[in-house]
Coordinates of C-alpha atoms (C1' of nucleotides) in Angstrom, one line a residue:
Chain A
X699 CA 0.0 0.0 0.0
X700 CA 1.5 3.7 -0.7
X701 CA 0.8 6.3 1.0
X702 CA 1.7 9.8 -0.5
X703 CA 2.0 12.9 1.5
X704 CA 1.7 15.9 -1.1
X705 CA 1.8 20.0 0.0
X706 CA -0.4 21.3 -2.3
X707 CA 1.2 24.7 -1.4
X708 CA 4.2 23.5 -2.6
X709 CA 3.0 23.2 -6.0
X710 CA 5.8 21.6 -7.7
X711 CA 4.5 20.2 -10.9
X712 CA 2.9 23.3 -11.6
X713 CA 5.8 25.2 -11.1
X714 CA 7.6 22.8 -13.6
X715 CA 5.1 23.1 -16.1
X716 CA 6.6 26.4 -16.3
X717 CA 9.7 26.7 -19.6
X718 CA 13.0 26.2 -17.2
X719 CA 14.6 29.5 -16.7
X720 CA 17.7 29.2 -14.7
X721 CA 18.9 32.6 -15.7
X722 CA 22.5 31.3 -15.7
X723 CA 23.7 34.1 -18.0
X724 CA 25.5 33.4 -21.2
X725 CA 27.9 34.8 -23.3
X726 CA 25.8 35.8 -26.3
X727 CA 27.0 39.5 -26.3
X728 CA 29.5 39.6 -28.7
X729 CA 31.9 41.9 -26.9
X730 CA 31.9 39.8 -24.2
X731 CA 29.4 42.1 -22.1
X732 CA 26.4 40.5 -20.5
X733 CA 23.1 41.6 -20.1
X734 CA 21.6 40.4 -17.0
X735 CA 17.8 41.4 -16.2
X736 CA 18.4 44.0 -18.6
X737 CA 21.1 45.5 -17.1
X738 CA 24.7 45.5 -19.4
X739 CA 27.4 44.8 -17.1
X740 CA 30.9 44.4 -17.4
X741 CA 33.0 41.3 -16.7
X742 CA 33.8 41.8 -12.9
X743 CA 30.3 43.0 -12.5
X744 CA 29.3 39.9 -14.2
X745 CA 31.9 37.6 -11.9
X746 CA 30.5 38.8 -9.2
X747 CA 27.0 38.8 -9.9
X748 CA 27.9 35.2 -11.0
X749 CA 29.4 34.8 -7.4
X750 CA 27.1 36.5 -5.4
X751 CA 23.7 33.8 -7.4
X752 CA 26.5 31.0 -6.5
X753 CA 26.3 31.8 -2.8
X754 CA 22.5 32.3 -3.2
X755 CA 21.9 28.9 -4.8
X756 CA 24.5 27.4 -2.6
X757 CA 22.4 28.6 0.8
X758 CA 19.2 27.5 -1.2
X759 CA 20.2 24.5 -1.8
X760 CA 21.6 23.9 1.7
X761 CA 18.1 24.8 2.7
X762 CA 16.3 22.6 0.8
X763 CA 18.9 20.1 1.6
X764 CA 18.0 20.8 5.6
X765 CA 14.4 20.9 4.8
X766 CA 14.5 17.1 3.1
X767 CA 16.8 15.8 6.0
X768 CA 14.0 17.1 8.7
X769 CA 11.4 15.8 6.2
X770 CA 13.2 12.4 6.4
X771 CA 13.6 12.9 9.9
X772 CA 10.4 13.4 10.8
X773 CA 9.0 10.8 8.8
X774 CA 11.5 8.3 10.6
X775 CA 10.0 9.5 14.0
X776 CA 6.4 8.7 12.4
X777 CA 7.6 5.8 11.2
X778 CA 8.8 4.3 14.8
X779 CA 6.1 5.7 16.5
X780 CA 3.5 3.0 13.9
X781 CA 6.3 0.3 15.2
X782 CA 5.2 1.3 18.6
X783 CA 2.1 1.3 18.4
X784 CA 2.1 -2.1 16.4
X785 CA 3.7 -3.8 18.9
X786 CA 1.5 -2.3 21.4
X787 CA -1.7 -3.0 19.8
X788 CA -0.6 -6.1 17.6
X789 CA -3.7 -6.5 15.6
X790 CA -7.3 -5.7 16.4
X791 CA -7.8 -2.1 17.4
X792 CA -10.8 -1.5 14.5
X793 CA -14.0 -0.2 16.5
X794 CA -16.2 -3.4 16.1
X795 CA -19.0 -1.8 14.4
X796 CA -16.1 -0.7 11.5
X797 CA -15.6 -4.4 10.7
X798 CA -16.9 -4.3 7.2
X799 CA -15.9 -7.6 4.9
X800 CA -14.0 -4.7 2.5
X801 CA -12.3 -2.7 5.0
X802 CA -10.6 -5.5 6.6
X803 CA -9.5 -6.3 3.3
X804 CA -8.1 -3.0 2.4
X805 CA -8.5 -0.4 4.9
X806 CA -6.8 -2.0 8.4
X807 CA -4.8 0.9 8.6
X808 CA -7.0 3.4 10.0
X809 CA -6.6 2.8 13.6
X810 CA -3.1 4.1 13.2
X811 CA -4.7 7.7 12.5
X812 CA -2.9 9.7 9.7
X813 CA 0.4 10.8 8.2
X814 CA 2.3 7.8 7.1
X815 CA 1.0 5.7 10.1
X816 CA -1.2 4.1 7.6
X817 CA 1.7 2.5 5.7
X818 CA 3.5 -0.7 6.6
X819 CA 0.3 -1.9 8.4
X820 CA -1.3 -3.3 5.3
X821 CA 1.3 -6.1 4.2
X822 CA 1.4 -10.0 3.4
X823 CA 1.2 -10.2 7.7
X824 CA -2.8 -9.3 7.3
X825 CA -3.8 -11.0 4.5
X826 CA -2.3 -14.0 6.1
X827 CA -3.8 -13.2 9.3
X828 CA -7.4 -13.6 7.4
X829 CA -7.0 -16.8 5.2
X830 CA -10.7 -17.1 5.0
X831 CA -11.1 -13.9 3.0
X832 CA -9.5 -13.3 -0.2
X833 CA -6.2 -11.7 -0.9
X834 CA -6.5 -7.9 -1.7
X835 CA -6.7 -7.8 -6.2
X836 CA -6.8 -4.3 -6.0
X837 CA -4.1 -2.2 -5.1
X838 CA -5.0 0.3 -2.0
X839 CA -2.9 3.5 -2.4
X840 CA -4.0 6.2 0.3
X841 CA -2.7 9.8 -0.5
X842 CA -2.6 12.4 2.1
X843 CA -2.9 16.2 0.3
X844 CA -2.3 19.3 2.3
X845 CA -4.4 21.9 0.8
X846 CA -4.8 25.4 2.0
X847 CA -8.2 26.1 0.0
X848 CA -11.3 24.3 1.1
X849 CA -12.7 24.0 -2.7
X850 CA -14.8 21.2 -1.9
X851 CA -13.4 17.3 -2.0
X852 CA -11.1 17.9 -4.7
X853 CA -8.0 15.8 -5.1
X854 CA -6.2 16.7 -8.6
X855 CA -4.3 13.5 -9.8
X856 CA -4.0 14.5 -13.4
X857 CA -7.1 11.4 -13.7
X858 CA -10.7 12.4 -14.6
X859 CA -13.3 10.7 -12.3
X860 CA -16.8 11.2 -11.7
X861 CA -18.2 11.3 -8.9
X862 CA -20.8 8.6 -7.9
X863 CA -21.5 9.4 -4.3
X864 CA -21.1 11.1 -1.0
X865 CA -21.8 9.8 2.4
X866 CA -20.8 11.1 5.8
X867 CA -19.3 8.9 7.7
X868 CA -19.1 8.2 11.6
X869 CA -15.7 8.5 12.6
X870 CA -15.4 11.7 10.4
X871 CA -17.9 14.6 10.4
X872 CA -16.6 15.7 7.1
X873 CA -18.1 13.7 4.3
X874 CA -16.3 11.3 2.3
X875 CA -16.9 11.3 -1.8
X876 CA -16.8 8.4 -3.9
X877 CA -15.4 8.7 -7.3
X878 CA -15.3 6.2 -10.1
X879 CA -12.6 6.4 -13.1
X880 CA -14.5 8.5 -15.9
X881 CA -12.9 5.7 -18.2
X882 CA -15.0 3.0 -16.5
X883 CA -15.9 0.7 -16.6
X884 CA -12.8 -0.2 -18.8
X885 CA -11.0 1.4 -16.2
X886 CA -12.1 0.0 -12.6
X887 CA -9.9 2.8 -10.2
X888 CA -12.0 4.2 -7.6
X889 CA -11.5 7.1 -5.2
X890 CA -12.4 8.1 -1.9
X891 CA -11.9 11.5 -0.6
X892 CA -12.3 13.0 2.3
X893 CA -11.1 15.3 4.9
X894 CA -9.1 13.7 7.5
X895 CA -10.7 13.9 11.1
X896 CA -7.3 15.3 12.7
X897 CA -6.5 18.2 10.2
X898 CA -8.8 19.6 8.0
X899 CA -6.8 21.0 5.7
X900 CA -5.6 17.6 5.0
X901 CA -7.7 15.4 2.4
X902 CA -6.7 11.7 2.2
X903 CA -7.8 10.3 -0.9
X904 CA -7.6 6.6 -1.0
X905 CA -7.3 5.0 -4.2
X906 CA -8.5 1.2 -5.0
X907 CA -7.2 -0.5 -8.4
X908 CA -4.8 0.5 -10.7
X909 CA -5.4 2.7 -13.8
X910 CA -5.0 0.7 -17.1
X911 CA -4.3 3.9 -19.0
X912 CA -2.6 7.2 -19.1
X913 CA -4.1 10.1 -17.6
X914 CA -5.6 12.3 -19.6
X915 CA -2.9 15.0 -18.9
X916 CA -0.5 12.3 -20.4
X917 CA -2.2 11.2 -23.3
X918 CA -2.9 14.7 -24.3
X919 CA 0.0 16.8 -23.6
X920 CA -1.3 19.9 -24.9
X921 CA -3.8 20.0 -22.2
X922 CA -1.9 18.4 -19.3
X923 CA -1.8 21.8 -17.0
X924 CA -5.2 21.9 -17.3
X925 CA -5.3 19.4 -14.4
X926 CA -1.5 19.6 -13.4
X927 CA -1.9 21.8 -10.6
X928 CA -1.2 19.7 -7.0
X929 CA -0.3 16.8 -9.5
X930 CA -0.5 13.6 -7.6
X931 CA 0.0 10.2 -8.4
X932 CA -0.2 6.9 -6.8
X933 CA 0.1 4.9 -10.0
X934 CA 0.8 6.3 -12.5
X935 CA 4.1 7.5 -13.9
X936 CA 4.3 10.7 -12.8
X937 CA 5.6 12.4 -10.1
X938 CA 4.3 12.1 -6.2
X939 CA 6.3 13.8 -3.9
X940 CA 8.2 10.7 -2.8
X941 CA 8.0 10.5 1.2
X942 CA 6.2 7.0 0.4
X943 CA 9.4 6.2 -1.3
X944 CA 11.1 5.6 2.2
X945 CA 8.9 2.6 2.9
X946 CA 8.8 -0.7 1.6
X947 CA 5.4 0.0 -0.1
X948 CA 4.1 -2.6 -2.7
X949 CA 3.7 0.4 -4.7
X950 CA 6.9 1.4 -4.4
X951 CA 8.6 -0.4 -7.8
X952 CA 12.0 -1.1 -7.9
X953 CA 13.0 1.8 -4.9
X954 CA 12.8 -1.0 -2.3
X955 CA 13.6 -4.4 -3.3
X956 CA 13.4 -5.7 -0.2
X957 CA 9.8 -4.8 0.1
X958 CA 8.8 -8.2 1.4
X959 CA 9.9 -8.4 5.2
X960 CA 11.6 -4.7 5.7
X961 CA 13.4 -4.0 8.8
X962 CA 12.3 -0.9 9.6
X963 CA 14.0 -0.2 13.2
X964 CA 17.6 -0.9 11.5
X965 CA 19.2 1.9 11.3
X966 CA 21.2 0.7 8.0
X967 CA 17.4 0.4 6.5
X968 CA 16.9 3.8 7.6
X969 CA 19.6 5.0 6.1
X970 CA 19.3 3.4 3.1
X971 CA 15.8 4.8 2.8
X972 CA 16.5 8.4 3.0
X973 CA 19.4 7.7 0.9
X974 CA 16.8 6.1 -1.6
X975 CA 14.5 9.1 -1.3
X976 CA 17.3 11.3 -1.9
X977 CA 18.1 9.8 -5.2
X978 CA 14.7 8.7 -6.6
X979 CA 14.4 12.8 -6.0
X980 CA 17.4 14.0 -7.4
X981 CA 16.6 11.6 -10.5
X982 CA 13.2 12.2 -11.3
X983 CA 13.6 15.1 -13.8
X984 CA 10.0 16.6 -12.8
X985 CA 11.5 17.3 -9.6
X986 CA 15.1 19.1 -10.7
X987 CA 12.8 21.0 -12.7
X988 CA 10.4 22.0 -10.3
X989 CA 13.1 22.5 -8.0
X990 CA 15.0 24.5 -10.4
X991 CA 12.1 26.8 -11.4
X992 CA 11.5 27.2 -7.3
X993 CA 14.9 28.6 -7.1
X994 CA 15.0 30.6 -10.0
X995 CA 11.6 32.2 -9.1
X996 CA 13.2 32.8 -5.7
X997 CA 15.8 34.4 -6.8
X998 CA 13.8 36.4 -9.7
X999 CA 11.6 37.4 -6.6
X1000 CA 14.9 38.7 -5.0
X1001 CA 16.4 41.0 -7.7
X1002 CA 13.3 42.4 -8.2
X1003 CA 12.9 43.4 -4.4
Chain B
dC980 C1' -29.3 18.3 -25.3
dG981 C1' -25.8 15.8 -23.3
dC982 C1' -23.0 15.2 -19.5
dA983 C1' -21.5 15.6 -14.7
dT984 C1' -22.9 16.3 -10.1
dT985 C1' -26.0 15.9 -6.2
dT986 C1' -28.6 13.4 -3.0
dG987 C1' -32.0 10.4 -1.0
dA988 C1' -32.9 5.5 -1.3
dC989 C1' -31.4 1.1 -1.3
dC990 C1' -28.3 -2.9 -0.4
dA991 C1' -25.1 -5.8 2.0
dG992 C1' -22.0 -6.8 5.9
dC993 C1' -21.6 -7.0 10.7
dG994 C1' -22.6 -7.0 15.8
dC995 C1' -25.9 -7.6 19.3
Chain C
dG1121 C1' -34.2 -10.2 13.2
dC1122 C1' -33.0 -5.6 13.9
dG1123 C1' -30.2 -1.6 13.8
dC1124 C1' -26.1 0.6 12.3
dT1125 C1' -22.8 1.6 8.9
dG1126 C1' -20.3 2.1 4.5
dG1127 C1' -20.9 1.7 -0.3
dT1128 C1' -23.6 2.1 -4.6
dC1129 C1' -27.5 3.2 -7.4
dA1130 C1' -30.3 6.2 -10.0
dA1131 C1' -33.6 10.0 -10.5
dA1132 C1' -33.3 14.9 -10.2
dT1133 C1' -30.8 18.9 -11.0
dG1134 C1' -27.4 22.0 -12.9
dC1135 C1' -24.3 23.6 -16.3
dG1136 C1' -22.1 24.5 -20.7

DNA sequence: CGCATTTGACCAGCGC
DNA sequence: GCGCTGGTCAAATGCG
């Protein structure tokens, strides 16, 4: 199961829709002058400037470098406190009356509350601890989305869904919305959304099956930002903001090979996770993009102050 | 007019 | 069997 924590406010894959503008000047001028925001400087004005944006994206960088360290950190912390509790509470904390045939199957995790707990509960462990009900077919992906705006039970995933239903349910007073696939039913993926009890400016949209197409935004490219904004993606190719990359998911590909009987409490897996985070990061192009237009923006934001 | 959304009704699973 | 609950259906409604 994956679980996805995105910051809407963060808005990275909108930002990288944007044309990549690093503003790394060049040396087009022919007489070796440069014109930087409009300005013509000369070549120690242009060394400098040249130093003075390397120190800027060196401190940004060590920023965001800080920021993803106390993101790891912080996830770790999360993650030990589910080991806790699991050990505590080793496997039937569901209120009775939640004990619904499907939930068992896919949905054991809520006990844990939010914010990663509900990862790492849902493996081989349960479906072996229920050999009279079937083995989960569909995947379960929950996705936690931080969104400042309260526009209703919107989760953008770059997928088009209709929505089939809204109930309120008991443990939550917000209401949860159920959303089928607009390609069904070739397409079986379904969707619940709804606002998490704790924080309400978090939505947790859980997703059940896999999509067995492109979305939309993919298969036509010339409309992609159309839904690209807060672009989440629990199976599809495209970019999620990967904290669920840090644990052995079944979602989680190739990142973790060792996804069938992780050690979480090691601290070499630990390490090795952030390290995988780090990289699966670093490599996805989306993200140097994003990141790249973040600091460019920052620092367009700067000259002009 | 066609499509998506809304919303009350209905159904099925579960505990008592 | 009954009540509670989550999930789904489908008629009504709204919108472009």
């Amino acid at each position: 199961m994956n679980t996805s924590w995105v910051d809407t406010s963060l808005d990275l894959n909108h930002s990288s829709a944007r044309p990549l503008r690093l503003e790394t000047p060049k040396k087009e001028q022919p007489n070796g002058n440069l014109i930087v925001f409009g300005k013509r400087l000369s070549v120690k004005e242009e060394t400098g400037a040249l130093a003075e944006e390397l120190s800027r994206v060196n401190a940004e960088n060590k920023k965001l470098t800080e920021m993803l360290s106390a993101m790891c950190e912080s996830y770790n912390a999360l993650q030990s406190q589910v080991m806790d509790l699991m050990s505590k509470n080793p496997e039937k904390e569901l209120s009775p009356s939640k004990k619904r045939k499907s939930e068992n199957n896919n949905d054991n995790n809520y006990n844990f509350g939010i914010v990663g707990n509900s990862e790492s509960s849902s493996t081989d462990e349960d479906s072996c601890k229920k050999p009279r009900e079937e083995v989960i077919k569909a995947k379960v992906t929950r996705v936690y989305v931080r969104t400042e705006t309260s526009d209703g039970l919107i989760v953008k995933d770059g997928y088009q869904w209709r929505k089939y239903g809204q109930k309120v349910t008991r443990d939550n007073p917000s209401p949860r919305a159920y959303f089928r696939c607009s390609f069904a039913p070739s397409c079986p993926v379904k969707k619940k959304v709804q606002r998490s009890a704790d924080d309400q400016s978090v939505m947790v949209a859980t997703y059940e099956g896999e999509h067995n197409h492109l979305p939309p935004s993919q298969m036509e490219p010339a409309s992609g930002s159309s839904h690209g904004s807060a672009s989440l993606n629990p199976s599809g190719p495209t970019m999620s903001l990967g904290v669920t990359k840090c644990k052995p998911s079944d979602g989680g590909e190739a990142r973790n090979s060792s996804s069938s009987k992780p050690e979480m409490d090691s601290p070499q897996v630990r390490k090795h996770l952030v390290e995988q985070m780090a990289t699966s990061l670093t490599k996805d192009p989306n993200f140097t993009a994003a990141l790249a237009a973040a600091i460019s923006g920052r620092m367009f934001s700067a000259k002009s102050n």
